Amino acid sequence: MNDFMSYDFNIDKILLACYVGKGMGVRIHRNRSGHGLALHISGIKIYIFDDDTKITVRPKEIIYIPKHSSYEVLSEIEGDCYAINFDISEEKNFAPFSFKIKNEVSCLQHFKTSKSIWDQKNKGYVMKCKAELYQIIYTMQQEYFSEYISNDKLEIIKPGIEYIHREYTNSI
């Protein structure tokens, strides 16, 4: 995970931005065409990769799935997620991992915006989807490298942080 979090991404293209509802999606994946990030909203999924790596993903967790990987997805509890599949300029693969996101509200909004923009395909949609993906990766990297804040302190400042993330794009 440290390799991914330390990497200076140059996103070449967005392959797909989508929502995968409960009971939907493909169970078996072979030789993925791109890298993928998926934010799980509900349910519990187990990803089993060809090298026998098993990753359990719960709500508020993002899974990274490497390009060219083959895996099976089992639902322990049916759930839904948002996903973005992408390619980067270099042939670089990272090990698959899951990451519990602290700022789920902001991150979820970036996934939702990306999916909506992708579906509409208005002029500039690819650039906007890239921007949303960069924000997601930036958030992950910031949280990964941030200093520890105790739960007591976090509970005190959490409403303010959530307000800022929810309202920062609203026009005055």
mmCIF file of C-alpha atoms in Angstrom:
data_model
loop_
_atom_site.group_PDB
_atom_site.id
_atom_site.type_symbol
_atom_site.label_atom_id
_atom_site.label_comp_id
_atom_site.label_asym_id
_atom_site.label_seq_id
_atom_site.Cartn_x
_atom_site.Cartn_y
_atom_site.Cartn_z
ATOM 1 C CA MET A 1 0.000 0.000 0.000
ATOM 2 C CA ASN A 2 2.874 2.371 0.746
ATOM 3 C CA ASP A 3 4.011 2.190 -2.916
ATOM 4 C CA PHE A 4 0.556 3.307 -4.096
ATOM 5 C CA MET A 5 0.269 6.046 -1.488
ATOM 6 C CA SER A 6 3.745 7.405 -2.328
ATOM 7 C CA TYR A 7 3.319 7.275 -6.103
ATOM 8 C CA ASP A 8 3.113 10.479 -8.173
ATOM 9 C CA PHE A 9 0.183 9.541 -10.414
ATOM 10 C CA ASN A 10 -0.112 10.589 -14.039
ATOM 11 C CA ILE A 11 -3.557 9.389 -15.030
ATOM 12 C CA ASP A 12 -3.587 8.574 -18.724
ATOM 13 C CA LYS A 13 -7.289 7.827 -19.156
ATOM 14 C CA ILE A 14 -10.491 7.012 -17.367
ATOM 15 C CA LEU A 15 -11.922 3.711 -18.548
ATOM 16 C CA LEU A 16 -15.166 3.727 -16.551
ATOM 17 C CA ALA A 17 -16.880 5.462 -13.652
ATOM 18 C CA CYS A 18 -19.885 3.539 -12.381
ATOM 19 C CA TYR A 19 -22.190 2.502 -9.575
ATOM 20 C CA VAL A 20 -22.524 -1.208 -8.835
ATOM 21 C CA GLY A 21 -25.763 -1.954 -6.982
ATOM 22 C CA LYS A 22 -26.573 -4.838 -4.675
ATOM 23 C CA GLY A 23 -26.570 -8.143 -6.529
ATOM 24 C CA MET A 24 -25.106 -6.553 -9.656
ATOM 25 C CA GLY A 25 -21.625 -6.758 -11.060
ATOM 26 C CA VAL A 26 -19.450 -9.548 -12.359
ATOM 27 C CA ARG A 27 -18.273 -12.247 -9.955
ATOM 28 C CA ILE A 28 -15.192 -13.432 -11.849
ATOM 29 C CA HIS A 29 -12.742 -11.008 -13.451
ATOM 30 C CA ARG A 30 -9.876 -12.025 -15.734
ATOM 31 C CA ASN A 31 -6.928 -9.845 -16.741
ATOM 32 C CA ARG A 32 -8.371 -6.414 -15.863
ATOM 33 C CA SER A 33 -7.838 -3.813 -18.563
ATOM 34 C CA GLY A 34 -7.040 -1.069 -16.049
ATOM 35 C CA HIS A 35 -6.468 -0.132 -12.430
ATOM 36 C CA GLY A 36 -9.534 0.247 -10.245
ATOM 37 C CA LEU A 37 -10.662 1.964 -7.075
ATOM 38 C CA ALA A 38 -14.019 1.100 -5.527
ATOM 39 C CA LEU A 39 -15.629 2.728 -2.498
ATOM 40 C CA HIS A 40 -17.942 0.291 -0.760
ATOM 41 C CA ILE A 41 -21.100 1.847 0.638
ATOM 42 C CA SER A 42 -22.724 -1.218 2.165
ATOM 43 C CA GLY A 43 -22.275 -4.963 2.472
ATOM 44 C CA ILE A 44 -19.167 -7.070 2.904
ATOM 45 C CA LYS A 45 -17.255 -8.426 -0.109
ATOM 46 C CA ILE A 46 -14.328 -10.806 -0.254
ATOM 47 C CA TYR A 47 -11.926 -10.399 -3.175
ATOM 48 C CA ILE A 48 -9.859 -13.511 -3.909
ATOM 49 C CA PHE A 49 -6.966 -12.948 -6.301
ATOM 50 C CA ASP A 50 -5.207 -15.597 -8.372
ATOM 51 C CA ASP A 51 -2.190 -15.534 -6.037
ATOM 52 C CA ASP A 52 -4.563 -16.474 -3.154
ATOM 53 C CA THR A 53 -4.519 -12.954 -1.681
ATOM 54 C CA LYS A 54 -7.851 -12.409 0.079
ATOM 55 C CA ILE A 55 -9.117 -8.945 0.880
ATOM 56 C CA THR A 56 -12.322 -8.354 2.807
ATOM 57 C CA VAL A 57 -13.937 -4.980 2.112
ATOM 58 C CA ARG A 58 -16.510 -3.368 4.367
ATOM 59 C CA PRO A 59 -18.499 -0.120 4.155
ATOM 60 C CA LYS A 60 -16.390 3.070 4.040
ATOM 61 C CA GLU A 61 -13.439 1.143 2.624
ATOM 62 C CA ILE A 62 -11.796 1.622 -0.745
ATOM 63 C CA ILE A 63 -10.244 -1.321 -2.528
ATOM 64 C CA TYR A 64 -7.485 -0.883 -5.061
ATOM 65 C CA ILE A 65 -7.467 -3.549 -7.786
ATOM 66 C CA PRO A 66 -4.359 -3.733 -10.021
ATOM 67 C CA LYS A 67 -4.333 -3.692 -13.795
ATOM 68 C CA HIS A 68 -4.035 -7.199 -15.336
ATOM 69 C CA SER A 69 -5.235 -8.864 -12.117
ATOM 70 C CA SER A 70 -7.652 -11.786 -12.079
ATOM 71 C CA TYR A 71 -9.940 -12.294 -9.102
ATOM 72 C CA GLU A 72 -13.289 -13.459 -7.811
ATOM 73 C CA VAL A 73 -15.697 -11.363 -5.748
ATOM 74 C CA LEU A 74 -17.783 -13.144 -3.116
ATOM 75 C CA SER A 75 -20.557 -11.381 -1.213
ATOM 76 C CA GLU A 76 -20.626 -12.164 2.463
ATOM 77 C CA ILE A 77 -23.380 -9.541 2.705
ATOM 78 C CA GLU A 78 -24.825 -8.022 -0.487
ATOM 79 C CA GLY A 79 -23.846 -4.394 -0.879
ATOM 80 C CA ASP A 80 -23.149 -1.592 -3.300
ATOM 81 C CA CYS A 81 -20.177 0.502 -4.331
ATOM 82 C CA TYR A 82 -18.926 3.197 -6.673
ATOM 83 C CA ALA A 83 -15.947 2.388 -8.882
ATOM 84 C CA ILE A 84 -13.512 4.172 -11.166
ATOM 85 C CA ASN A 85 -11.323 2.233 -13.575
ATOM 86 C CA PHE A 86 -8.328 4.043 -15.017
ATOM 87 C CA ASP A 87 -4.968 3.719 -16.700
ATOM 88 C CA ILE A 88 -1.728 5.481 -15.848
ATOM 89 C CA SER A 89 1.097 6.517 -18.149
ATOM 90 C CA GLU A 90 3.632 4.000 -16.849
ATOM 91 C CA GLU A 91 3.311 0.212 -16.703
ATOM 92 C CA LYS A 92 3.169 0.179 -12.919
ATOM 93 C CA ASN A 93 1.256 -2.212 -10.741
ATOM 94 C CA PHE A 94 0.744 -2.132 -7.024
ATOM 95 C CA ALA A 95 -0.389 -4.917 -4.735
ATOM 96 C CA PRO A 96 -4.145 -4.934 -4.102
ATOM 97 C CA PHE A 97 -5.241 -3.442 -0.775
ATOM 98 C CA SER A 98 -8.204 -2.014 1.089
ATOM 99 C CA PHE A 99 -8.146 1.308 2.881
ATOM 100 C CA LYS A 100 -10.641 2.614 5.445
ATOM 101 C CA ILE A 101 -11.445 6.152 4.410
ATOM 102 C CA LYS A 102 -11.979 8.642 7.228
ATOM 103 C CA ASN A 103 -13.498 11.398 5.097
ATOM 104 C CA GLU A 104 -16.143 9.222 3.507
ATOM 105 C CA VAL A 105 -18.589 12.060 2.775
ATOM 106 C CA SER A 106 -16.134 13.966 0.580
ATOM 107 C CA CYS A 107 -14.730 10.844 -1.051
ATOM 108 C CA LEU A 108 -18.191 9.472 -1.823
ATOM 109 C CA GLN A 109 -19.106 12.787 -3.437
ATOM 110 C CA HIS A 110 -16.073 12.549 -5.742
ATOM 111 C CA PHE A 111 -17.093 9.030 -6.796
ATOM 112 C CA LYS A 112 -20.717 10.114 -7.356
ATOM 113 C CA THR A 113 -19.688 13.183 -9.346
ATOM 114 C CA SER A 114 -17.357 11.111 -11.482
ATOM 115 C CA LYS A 115 -20.117 8.583 -12.240
ATOM 116 C CA SER A 116 -22.621 11.320 -13.072
ATOM 117 C CA ILE A 117 -20.189 13.177 -15.345
ATOM 118 C CA TRP A 118 -19.196 9.893 -17.026
ATOM 119 C CA ASP A 119 -22.839 9.021 -17.715
ATOM 120 C CA GLN A 120 -23.653 12.451 -19.180
ATOM 121 C CA LYS A 121 -20.546 12.594 -21.397
ATOM 122 C CA ASN A 122 -20.746 16.375 -21.834
ATOM 123 C CA LYS A 123 -17.827 18.259 -23.320
ATOM 124 C CA GLY A 124 -14.832 17.989 -20.977
ATOM 125 C CA TYR A 125 -16.226 15.000 -19.074
ATOM 126 C CA VAL A 126 -12.982 12.995 -19.272
ATOM 127 C CA MET A 127 -10.991 15.851 -17.739
ATOM 128 C CA LYS A 128 -13.558 16.270 -14.951
ATOM 129 C CA CYS A 129 -13.504 12.529 -14.196
ATOM 130 C CA LYS A 130 -9.694 12.670 -13.996
ATOM 131 C CA ALA A 131 -9.950 15.625 -11.618
ATOM 132 C CA GLU A 132 -12.345 13.694 -9.377
ATOM 133 C CA LEU A 133 -10.046 10.650 -9.387
ATOM 134 C CA TYR A 134 -7.046 12.834 -8.501
ATOM 135 C CA GLN A 135 -9.073 14.201 -5.562
ATOM 136 C CA ILE A 136 -9.872 10.677 -4.369
ATOM 137 C CA ILE A 137 -6.226 9.595 -4.560
ATOM 138 C CA TYR A 138 -5.134 12.855 -2.921
ATOM 139 C CA THR A 139 -7.569 12.255 -0.038
ATOM 140 C CA MET A 140 -6.305 8.705 0.381
ATOM 141 C CA GLN A 141 -2.682 9.846 0.404
ATOM 142 C CA GLN A 142 -3.380 12.659 2.875
ATOM 143 C CA GLU A 143 -5.174 10.311 5.253
ATOM 144 C CA TYR A 144 -2.507 7.635 4.909
ATOM 145 C CA PHE A 145 0.327 10.025 5.782
ATOM 146 C CA SER A 146 -1.553 12.174 8.312
ATOM 147 C CA GLU A 147 -0.563 12.190 11.936
ATOM 148 C CA TYR A 148 -2.708 10.350 14.415
ATOM 149 C CA ILE A 149 -5.609 12.264 15.954
ATOM 150 C CA SER A 150 -7.289 10.678 18.962
ATOM 151 C CA ASN A 151 -10.958 9.740 18.627
ATOM 152 C CA ASP A 152 -11.844 12.270 21.368
ATOM 153 C CA LYS A 153 -10.232 15.140 19.437
ATOM 154 C CA LEU A 154 -11.665 13.900 16.137
ATOM 155 C CA GLU A 155 -15.219 13.858 17.539
ATOM 156 C CA ILE A 156 -14.830 17.493 18.601
ATOM 157 C CA ILE A 157 -13.703 18.745 15.180
ATOM 158 C CA LYS A 158 -15.612 16.259 12.988
ATOM 159 C CA PRO A 159 -18.754 18.429 12.502
ATOM 160 C CA GLY A 160 -16.610 21.353 11.327
ATOM 161 C CA ILE A 161 -14.634 19.215 8.909
ATOM 162 C CA GLU A 162 -17.790 17.641 7.491
ATOM 163 C CA TYR A 163 -19.348 21.096 7.065
ATOM 164 C CA ILE A 164 -16.301 22.388 5.195
ATOM 165 C CA HIS A 165 -16.208 19.363 2.869
ATOM 166 C CA ARG A 166 -19.950 19.578 2.233
ATOM 167 C CA GLU A 167 -20.091 23.346 1.664
ATOM 168 C CA TYR A 168 -16.737 24.336 0.124
ATOM 169 C CA THR A 169 -18.016 24.165 -3.460
ATOM 170 C CA ASN A 170 -21.271 26.014 -2.858
ATOM 171 C CA SER A 171 -21.333 29.469 -4.396
ATOM 172 C CA ILE A 172 -21.844 32.444 -2.132
#
